[in-house]
């Protein structure tokens, strides 16, 4: 009997180790924020979920980062970082 092996979904921590160059946005600011989002998800339970702006801002401020104009970038890309499936769509480097 032949059985298929189900590919295990990777966790945010797996993505946080890989810089997402050549993302669908072709914008280094978006790529940096995406990497920050998966890093925060990795540190706060290592599960895929929707990260809200307030939590993102709070976590980044803990690291001493000012977020004066990052909100519009965050809103544009945050949905791509909420599930394994959508994160893989964000960049060819994240097709893990």
Tab-separated table of C-alpha atoms in Angstrom, residues 55-96:
chain	number	residue	atom	x	y	z
A	55	UNK	CA	1.164	44.389	19.141
A	56	UNK	CA	3.722	44.842	16.349
A	57	UNK	CA	4.385	48.412	17.475
A	58	UNK	CA	4.694	47.380	21.131
A	59	UNK	CA	7.126	44.548	20.348
A	60	UNK	CA	9.279	46.746	18.103
A	61	UNK	CA	9.353	49.533	20.708
A	62	UNK	CA	10.650	46.995	23.259
A	63	UNK	CA	13.604	46.632	20.876
A	64	UNK	CA	14.106	50.407	20.842
A	65	UNK	CA	12.749	50.919	17.320
A	66	UNK	CA	10.717	54.006	16.418
A	67	UNK	CA	7.807	53.361	14.037
A	68	UNK	CA	6.839	56.788	12.792
A	69	UNK	CA	5.866	55.822	9.224
A	70	UNK	CA	5.708	52.027	9.156
A	71	UNK	CA	1.957	51.527	9.600
A	72	UNK	CA	1.032	51.647	5.897
A	73	UNK	CA	3.715	49.068	5.049
A	74	UNK	CA	2.571	46.860	7.919
A	75	UNK	CA	-1.044	46.950	6.736
A	76	UNK	CA	-0.016	46.055	3.191
A	77	UNK	CA	1.953	42.945	4.117
A	78	UNK	CA	0.652	41.673	7.466
A	79	UNK	CA	-1.898	39.317	5.874
A	80	UNK	CA	0.954	37.524	4.104
A	81	UNK	CA	2.552	36.722	7.454
A	82	UNK	CA	-0.491	35.256	9.208
A	83	UNK	CA	-0.388	31.694	7.827
A	84	UNK	CA	2.204	29.263	6.516
A	85	UNK	CA	0.489	29.177	3.142
A	86	UNK	CA	0.406	32.956	2.651
A	87	UNK	CA	3.947	33.478	3.970
A	88	UNK	CA	5.186	31.162	1.210
A	89	UNK	CA	3.552	33.493	-1.343
A	90	UNK	CA	5.406	36.554	-0.057
A	91	UNK	CA	8.855	35.723	-1.429
A	92	UNK	CA	10.567	32.972	-3.444
A	93	UNK	CA	13.022	32.697	-0.543
A	94	UNK	CA	10.158	31.693	1.747
A	95	UNK	CA	8.962	28.749	-0.329
A	96	UNK	CA	10.200	26.361	2.362
